[in-house]
Coordinates of C-alpha atoms and ligand atoms in Angstrom, one line a residue:
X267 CA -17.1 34.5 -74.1
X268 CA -18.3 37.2 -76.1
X269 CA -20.7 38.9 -73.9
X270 CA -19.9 40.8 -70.5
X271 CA -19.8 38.3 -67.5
X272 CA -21.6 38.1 -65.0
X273 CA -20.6 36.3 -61.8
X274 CA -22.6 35.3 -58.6
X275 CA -23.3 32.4 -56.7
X276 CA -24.8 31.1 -53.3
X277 CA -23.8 29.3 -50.6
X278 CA -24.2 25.0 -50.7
X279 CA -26.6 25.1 -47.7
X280 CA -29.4 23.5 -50.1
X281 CA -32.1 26.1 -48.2
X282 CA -33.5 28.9 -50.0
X283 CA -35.0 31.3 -48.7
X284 CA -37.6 34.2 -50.4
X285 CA -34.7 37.1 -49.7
X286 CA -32.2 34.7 -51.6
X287 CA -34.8 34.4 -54.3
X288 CA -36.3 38.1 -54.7
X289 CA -32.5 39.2 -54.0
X290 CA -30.6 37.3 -56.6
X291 CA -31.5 34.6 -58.2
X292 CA -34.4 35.8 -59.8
X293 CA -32.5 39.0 -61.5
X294 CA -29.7 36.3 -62.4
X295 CA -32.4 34.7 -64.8
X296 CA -33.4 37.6 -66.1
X297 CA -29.7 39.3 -66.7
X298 CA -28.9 35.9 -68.5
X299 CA -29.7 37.0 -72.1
X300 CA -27.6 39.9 -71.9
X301 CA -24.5 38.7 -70.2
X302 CA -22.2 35.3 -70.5
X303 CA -23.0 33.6 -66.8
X304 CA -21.5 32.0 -64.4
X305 CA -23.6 31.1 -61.5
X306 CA -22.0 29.0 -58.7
X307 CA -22.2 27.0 -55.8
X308 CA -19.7 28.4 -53.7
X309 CA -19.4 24.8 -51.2
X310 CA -15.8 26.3 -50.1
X311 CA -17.2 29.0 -48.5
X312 CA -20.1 26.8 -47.0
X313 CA -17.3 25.4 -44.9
X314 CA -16.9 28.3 -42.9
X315 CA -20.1 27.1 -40.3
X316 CA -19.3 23.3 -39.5
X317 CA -21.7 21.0 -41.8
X318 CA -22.4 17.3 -41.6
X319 CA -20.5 15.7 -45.2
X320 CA -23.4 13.9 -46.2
X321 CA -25.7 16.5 -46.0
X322 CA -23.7 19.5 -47.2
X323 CA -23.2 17.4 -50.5
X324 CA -26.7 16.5 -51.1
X325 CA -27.1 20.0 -50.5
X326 CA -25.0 21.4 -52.8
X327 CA -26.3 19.4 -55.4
X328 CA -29.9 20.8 -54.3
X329 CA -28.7 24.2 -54.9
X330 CA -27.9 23.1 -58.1
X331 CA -31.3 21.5 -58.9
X332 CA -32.7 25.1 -57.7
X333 CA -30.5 27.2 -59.9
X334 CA -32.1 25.3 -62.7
X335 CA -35.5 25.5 -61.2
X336 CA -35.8 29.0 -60.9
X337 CA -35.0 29.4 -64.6
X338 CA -31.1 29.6 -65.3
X339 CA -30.9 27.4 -68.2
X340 CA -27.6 25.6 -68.1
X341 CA -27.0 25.3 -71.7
X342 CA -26.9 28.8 -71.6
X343 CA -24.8 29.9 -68.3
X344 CA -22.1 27.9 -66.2
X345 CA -23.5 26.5 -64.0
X346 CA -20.7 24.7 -61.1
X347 CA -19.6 23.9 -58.0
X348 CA -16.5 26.1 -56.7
X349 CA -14.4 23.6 -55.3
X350 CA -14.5 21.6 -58.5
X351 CA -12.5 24.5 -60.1
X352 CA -9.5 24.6 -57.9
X353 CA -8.1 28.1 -59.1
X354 CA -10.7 29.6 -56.9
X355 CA -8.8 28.4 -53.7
X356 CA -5.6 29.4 -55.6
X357 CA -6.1 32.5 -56.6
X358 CA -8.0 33.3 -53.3
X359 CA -4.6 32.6 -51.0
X360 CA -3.0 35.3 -53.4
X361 CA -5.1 38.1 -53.1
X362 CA -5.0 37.3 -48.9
X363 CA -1.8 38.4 -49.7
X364 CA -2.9 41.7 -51.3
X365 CA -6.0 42.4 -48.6
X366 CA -5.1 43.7 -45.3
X367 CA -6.6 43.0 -41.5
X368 CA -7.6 45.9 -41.2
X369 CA -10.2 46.1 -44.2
X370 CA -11.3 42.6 -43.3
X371 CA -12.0 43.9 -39.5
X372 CA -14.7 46.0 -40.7
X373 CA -16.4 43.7 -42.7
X374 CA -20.4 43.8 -41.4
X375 CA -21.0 40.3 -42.0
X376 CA -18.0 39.0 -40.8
X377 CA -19.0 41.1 -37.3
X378 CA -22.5 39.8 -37.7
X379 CA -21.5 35.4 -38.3
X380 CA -18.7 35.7 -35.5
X381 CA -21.1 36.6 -32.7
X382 CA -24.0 34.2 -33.9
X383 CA -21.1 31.3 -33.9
X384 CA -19.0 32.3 -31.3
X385 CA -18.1 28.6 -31.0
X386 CA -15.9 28.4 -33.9
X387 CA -14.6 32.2 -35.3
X388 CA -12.3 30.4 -37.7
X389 CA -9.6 32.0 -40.1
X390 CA -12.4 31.2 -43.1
X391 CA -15.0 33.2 -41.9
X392 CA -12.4 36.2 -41.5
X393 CA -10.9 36.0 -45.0
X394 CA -14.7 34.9 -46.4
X395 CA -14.5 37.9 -48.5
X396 CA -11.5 37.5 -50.3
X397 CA -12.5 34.3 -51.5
X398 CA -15.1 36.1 -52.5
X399 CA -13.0 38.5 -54.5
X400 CA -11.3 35.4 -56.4
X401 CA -14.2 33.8 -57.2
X402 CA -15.0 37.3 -59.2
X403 CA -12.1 38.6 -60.2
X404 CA -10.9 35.3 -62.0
X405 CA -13.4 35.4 -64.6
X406 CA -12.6 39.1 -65.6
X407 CA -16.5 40.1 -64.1
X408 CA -18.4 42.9 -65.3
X409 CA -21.5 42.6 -63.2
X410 CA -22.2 40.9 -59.8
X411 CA -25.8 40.5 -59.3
X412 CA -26.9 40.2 -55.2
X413 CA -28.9 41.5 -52.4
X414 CA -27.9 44.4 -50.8
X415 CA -26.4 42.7 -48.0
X416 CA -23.4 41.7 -50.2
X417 CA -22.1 45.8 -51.3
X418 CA -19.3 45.9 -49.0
X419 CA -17.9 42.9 -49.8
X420 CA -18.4 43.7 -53.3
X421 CA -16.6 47.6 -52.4
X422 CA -13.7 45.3 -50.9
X423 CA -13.5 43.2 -54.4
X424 CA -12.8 46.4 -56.3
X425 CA -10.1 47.9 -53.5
X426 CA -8.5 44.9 -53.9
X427 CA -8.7 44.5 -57.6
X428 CA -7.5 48.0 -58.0
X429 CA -5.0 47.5 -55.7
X430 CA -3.3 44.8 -57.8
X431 CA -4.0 46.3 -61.6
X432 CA -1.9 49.7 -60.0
X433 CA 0.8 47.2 -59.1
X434 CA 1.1 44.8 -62.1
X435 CA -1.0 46.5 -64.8
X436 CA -4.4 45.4 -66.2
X437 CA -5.2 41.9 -65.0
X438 CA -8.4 42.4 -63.4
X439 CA -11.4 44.2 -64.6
X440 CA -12.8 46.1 -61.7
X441 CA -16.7 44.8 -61.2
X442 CA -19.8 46.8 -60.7
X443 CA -22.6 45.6 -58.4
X444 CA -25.9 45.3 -59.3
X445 CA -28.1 45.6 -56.7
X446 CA -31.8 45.3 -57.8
X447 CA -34.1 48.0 -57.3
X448 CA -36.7 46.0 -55.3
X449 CA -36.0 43.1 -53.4
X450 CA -32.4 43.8 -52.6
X451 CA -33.2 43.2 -48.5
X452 CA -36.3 41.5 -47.9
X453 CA -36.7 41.7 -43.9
X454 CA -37.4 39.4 -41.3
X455 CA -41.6 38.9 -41.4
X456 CA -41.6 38.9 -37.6
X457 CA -38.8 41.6 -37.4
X458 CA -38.9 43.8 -40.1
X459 CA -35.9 45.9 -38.8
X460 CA -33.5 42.7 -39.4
X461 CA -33.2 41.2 -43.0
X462 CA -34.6 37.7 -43.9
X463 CA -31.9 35.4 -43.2
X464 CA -31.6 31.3 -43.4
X465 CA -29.8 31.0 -39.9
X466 CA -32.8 33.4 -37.9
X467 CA -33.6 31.7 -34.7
X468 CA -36.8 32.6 -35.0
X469 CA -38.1 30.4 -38.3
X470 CA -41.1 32.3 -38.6
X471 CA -39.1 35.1 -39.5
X472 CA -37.9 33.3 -42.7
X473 CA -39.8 32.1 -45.8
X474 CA -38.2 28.7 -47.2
X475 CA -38.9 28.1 -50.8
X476 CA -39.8 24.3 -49.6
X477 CA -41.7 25.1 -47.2
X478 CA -45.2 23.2 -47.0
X479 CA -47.8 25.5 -48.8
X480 CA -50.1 25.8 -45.4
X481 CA -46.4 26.8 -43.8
X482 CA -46.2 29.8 -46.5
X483 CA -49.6 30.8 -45.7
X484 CA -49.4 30.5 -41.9
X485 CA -45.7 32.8 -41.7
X486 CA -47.5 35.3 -43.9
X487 CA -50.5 35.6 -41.5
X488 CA -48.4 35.6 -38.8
X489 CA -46.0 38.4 -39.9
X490 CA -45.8 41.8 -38.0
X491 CA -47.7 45.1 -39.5
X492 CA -48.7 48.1 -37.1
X493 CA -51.5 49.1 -35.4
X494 CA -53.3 52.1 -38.0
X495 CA -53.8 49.4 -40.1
X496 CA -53.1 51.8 -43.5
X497 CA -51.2 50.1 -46.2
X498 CA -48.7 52.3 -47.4
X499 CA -45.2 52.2 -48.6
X500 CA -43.3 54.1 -45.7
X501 CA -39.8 53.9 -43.7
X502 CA -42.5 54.2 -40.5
X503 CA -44.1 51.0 -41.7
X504 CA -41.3 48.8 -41.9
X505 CA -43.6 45.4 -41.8
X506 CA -46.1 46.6 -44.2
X507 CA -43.6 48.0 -46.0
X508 CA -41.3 44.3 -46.5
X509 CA -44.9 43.1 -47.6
X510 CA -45.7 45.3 -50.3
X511 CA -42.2 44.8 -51.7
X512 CA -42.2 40.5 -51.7
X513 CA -46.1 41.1 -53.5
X514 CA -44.2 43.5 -56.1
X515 CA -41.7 41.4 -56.8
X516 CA -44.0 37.8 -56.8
X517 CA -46.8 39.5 -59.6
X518 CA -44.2 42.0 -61.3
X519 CA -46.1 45.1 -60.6
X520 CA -44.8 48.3 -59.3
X521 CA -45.0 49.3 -55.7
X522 CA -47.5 51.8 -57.0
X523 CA -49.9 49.4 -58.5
X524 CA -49.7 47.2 -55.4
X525 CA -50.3 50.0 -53.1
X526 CA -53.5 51.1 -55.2
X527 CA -54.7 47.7 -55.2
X528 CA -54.5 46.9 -51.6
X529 CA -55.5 50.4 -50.5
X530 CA -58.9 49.6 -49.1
X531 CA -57.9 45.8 -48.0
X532 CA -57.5 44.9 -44.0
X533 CA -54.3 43.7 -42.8
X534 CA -55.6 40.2 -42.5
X535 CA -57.1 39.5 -46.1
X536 CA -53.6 41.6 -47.1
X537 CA -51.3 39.6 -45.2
X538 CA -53.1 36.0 -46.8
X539 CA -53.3 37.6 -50.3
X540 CA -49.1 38.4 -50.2
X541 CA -48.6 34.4 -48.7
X542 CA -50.8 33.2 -52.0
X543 CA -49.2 34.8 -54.2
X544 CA -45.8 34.0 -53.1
X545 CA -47.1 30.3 -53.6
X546 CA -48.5 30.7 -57.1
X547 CA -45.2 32.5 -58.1
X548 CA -43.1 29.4 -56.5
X549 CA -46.0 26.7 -57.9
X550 CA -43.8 25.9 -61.1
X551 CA -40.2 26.2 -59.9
X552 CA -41.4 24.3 -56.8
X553 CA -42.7 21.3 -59.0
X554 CA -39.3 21.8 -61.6
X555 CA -37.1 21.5 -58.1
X556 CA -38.9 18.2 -57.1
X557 CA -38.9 16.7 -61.2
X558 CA -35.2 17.5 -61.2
X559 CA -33.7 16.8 -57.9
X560 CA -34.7 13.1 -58.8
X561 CA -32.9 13.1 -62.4
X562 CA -29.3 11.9 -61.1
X563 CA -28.2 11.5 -64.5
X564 CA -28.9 14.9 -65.9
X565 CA -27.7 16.5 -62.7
X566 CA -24.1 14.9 -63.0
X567 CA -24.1 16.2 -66.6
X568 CA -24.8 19.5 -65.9
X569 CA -22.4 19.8 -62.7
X570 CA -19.2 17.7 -65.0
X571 CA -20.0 20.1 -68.0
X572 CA -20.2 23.2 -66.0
X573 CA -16.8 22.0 -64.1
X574 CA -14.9 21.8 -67.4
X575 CA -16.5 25.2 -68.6
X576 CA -15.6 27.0 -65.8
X577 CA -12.0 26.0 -65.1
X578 CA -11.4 26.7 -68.8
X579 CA -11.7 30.1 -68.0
X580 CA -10.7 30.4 -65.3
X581 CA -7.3 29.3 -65.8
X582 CA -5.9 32.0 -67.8
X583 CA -7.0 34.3 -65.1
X584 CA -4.4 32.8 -62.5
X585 CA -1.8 32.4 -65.0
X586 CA -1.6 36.3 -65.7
X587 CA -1.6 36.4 -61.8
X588 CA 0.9 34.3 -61.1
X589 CA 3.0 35.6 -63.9
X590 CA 2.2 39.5 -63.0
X591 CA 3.5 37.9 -58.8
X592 CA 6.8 36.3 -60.3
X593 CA 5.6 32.8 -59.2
X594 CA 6.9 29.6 -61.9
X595 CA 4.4 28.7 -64.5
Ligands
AQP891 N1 -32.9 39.0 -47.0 C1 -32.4 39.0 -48.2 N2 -32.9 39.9 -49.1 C2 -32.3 40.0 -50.4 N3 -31.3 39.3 -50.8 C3 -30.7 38.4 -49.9 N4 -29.7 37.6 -50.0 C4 -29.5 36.9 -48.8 N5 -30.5 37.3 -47.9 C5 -31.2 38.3 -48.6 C6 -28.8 37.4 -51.2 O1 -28.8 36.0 -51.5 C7 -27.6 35.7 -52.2 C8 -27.0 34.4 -51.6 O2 -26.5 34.6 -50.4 P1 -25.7 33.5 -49.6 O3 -25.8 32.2 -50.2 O4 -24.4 34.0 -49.2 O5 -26.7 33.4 -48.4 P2 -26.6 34.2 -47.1 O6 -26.2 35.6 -47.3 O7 -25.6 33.4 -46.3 O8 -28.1 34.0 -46.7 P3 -28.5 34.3 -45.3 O9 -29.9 33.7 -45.2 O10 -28.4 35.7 -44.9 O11 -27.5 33.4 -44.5 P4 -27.1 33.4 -43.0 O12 -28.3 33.2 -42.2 O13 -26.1 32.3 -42.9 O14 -26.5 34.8 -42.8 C9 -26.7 36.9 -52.0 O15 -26.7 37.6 -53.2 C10 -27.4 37.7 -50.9 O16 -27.1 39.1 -51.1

């Protein structure tokens, strides 16, 4: 690796949504030239909401198809599944080791997952975070690209890699976030105040990149504005507001341009125009995802050769750990 490295990945629950899209993946592509990737498929944290086997491996795989889809070349960046590189488990029960309850107690999202799954608060969704922190910390990160939802968890990654350089020296290099400057929380389009989010109740709320064309259109006319109808970028317009941001992002203009252009337009024609341009931005990834999801062969390559890549790297990493923690080598 040459470059500086860039880590991030996404859950294997095969659904992406436009907040996952605008939020990440879209500034992974474009970070690519600059930076050696890795972009994963983190399945092992998956686990930590009960999934049906069959389906949480054909949707890992359809994560996969989508990283591809949405432009991350994978002769370029890593592209794998975690649990095909084992150290990430590994060097994950270490740094439980270095992470304490009481840091992990006031983690938002763990707060947030526990009461929607009251059912089954299991030990994974507690120390979700420090996997986290292993799956960055053992490629020697620079730059962690993801929505905005993700900065504490990245704050706890850097605590805790700081926390172990100060006790064995320089093993770790202490990442930076980079959270984008539009599109790091795309909201709920029913309930602006809450951020767009795969597991809503509510599906209107949420924007699935598969959804049917005529579904895109119909969650975007159905989405909540205000009653002035003014379009303006505003904290006070919280619904108008999400909108302008997801057009921004979809035709790469500023949220000045947009505002000028829709500055005379009703809420109705303004709510369709966002929806169809979402679509036209999705058209070609859309049609790559359906092309590729069919092309087992190719697939298997990708996922075997970004397997090897990965633990090569990744290796070293938990060897300096478990040297630095007096384990055997
Ligand atoms: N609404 C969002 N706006 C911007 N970015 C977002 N991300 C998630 N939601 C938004 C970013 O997407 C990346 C992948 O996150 P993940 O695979 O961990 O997905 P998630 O956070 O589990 O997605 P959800 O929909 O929020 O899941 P549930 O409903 O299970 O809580 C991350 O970079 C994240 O910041």
């Amino acid at each position: 690796m040459q470059k500086p490295i860039i880590f991030s990945g996404m859950q294997a629950t095969g659904i992406f949504h436009l907040g996952n899209w605008l939020g990440a993946t879209r500034n992974w592509a474009r970070l690519s030239s600059d930076y050696d990737c890795l972009y994963c498929v983190v399945d092992l944290h998956t686990l930590t909401v009960r999934q049906d086997p069959k389906a949480l491996r054909q949707s890992a795989r359809n994560v996969l198809a989508w990283y591809i889809a949405l432009g991350l070349d994978p002769t370029a960046n890593i592209l794998y599944y975690q649990s095909h590189v084992p150290a990430h488990a590994e060097l994950a029960w270490i740094l439980n080791c270095y992470t304490y309850v009481g840091e992990l107690n006031r983690m938002t999202q763990f707060k947030e997952k526990s009461a929607k799954n009251e059912e089954n608060i299991n030990a994974g969704l507690f120390t979700y975070p420090v996997l986290q922190a292993a799956d960055i910390l053992l490629y020697r990160t620079h730059l962690v690209p993801v929505g905005d939802d993700q900065r504490q968890h990245l704050e706890l990654t850097r605590d805790v890699a700081q926390r172990f350089n100060q006790a064995y020296g320089d093993i770790f290099v202490v990442p930076e976030a980079y959270i984008p400057p539009m599109g790091a929380r795309i909201m709920a389009l029913q309930n602006p105040e809450r951020k767009m989010s795969k597991s809503d109740d509510n599906q209107a709320n949420c924007v699935f990149l598969s959804d049917e064309p005529d579904v895109i259109i119909k969650k975007f006319k159905r989405a909540v504005t205000d009653s002035d109808n003014q379009i303006r970028n505003s904290p006070d317009k919280p619904g108008i507001s999400n909108l302008l941001t997801i057009y921004s992002c979809v035709t790469n203009r500023t949220m000045e341009e947009t505002c000028a252009e829709f500055k005379h337009t009703g809420y109705g024609d303004f709510k369709v125009k966002v929806g169809e341009a979402v679509l036209e931005a999705l058209r070609p990834h859309r049609n790559e995802f359906e092309r590729l999801i069919k092309d087992t062969a190719y697939l298997d390559g990708v996922i075997a050769d970004g397997a090897r890549k990965a633990q090569a790297l990744a290796v070293p990493t938990l060897i300096k750990v478990k040297e630095a923690v007096g384990l055997p080598i």
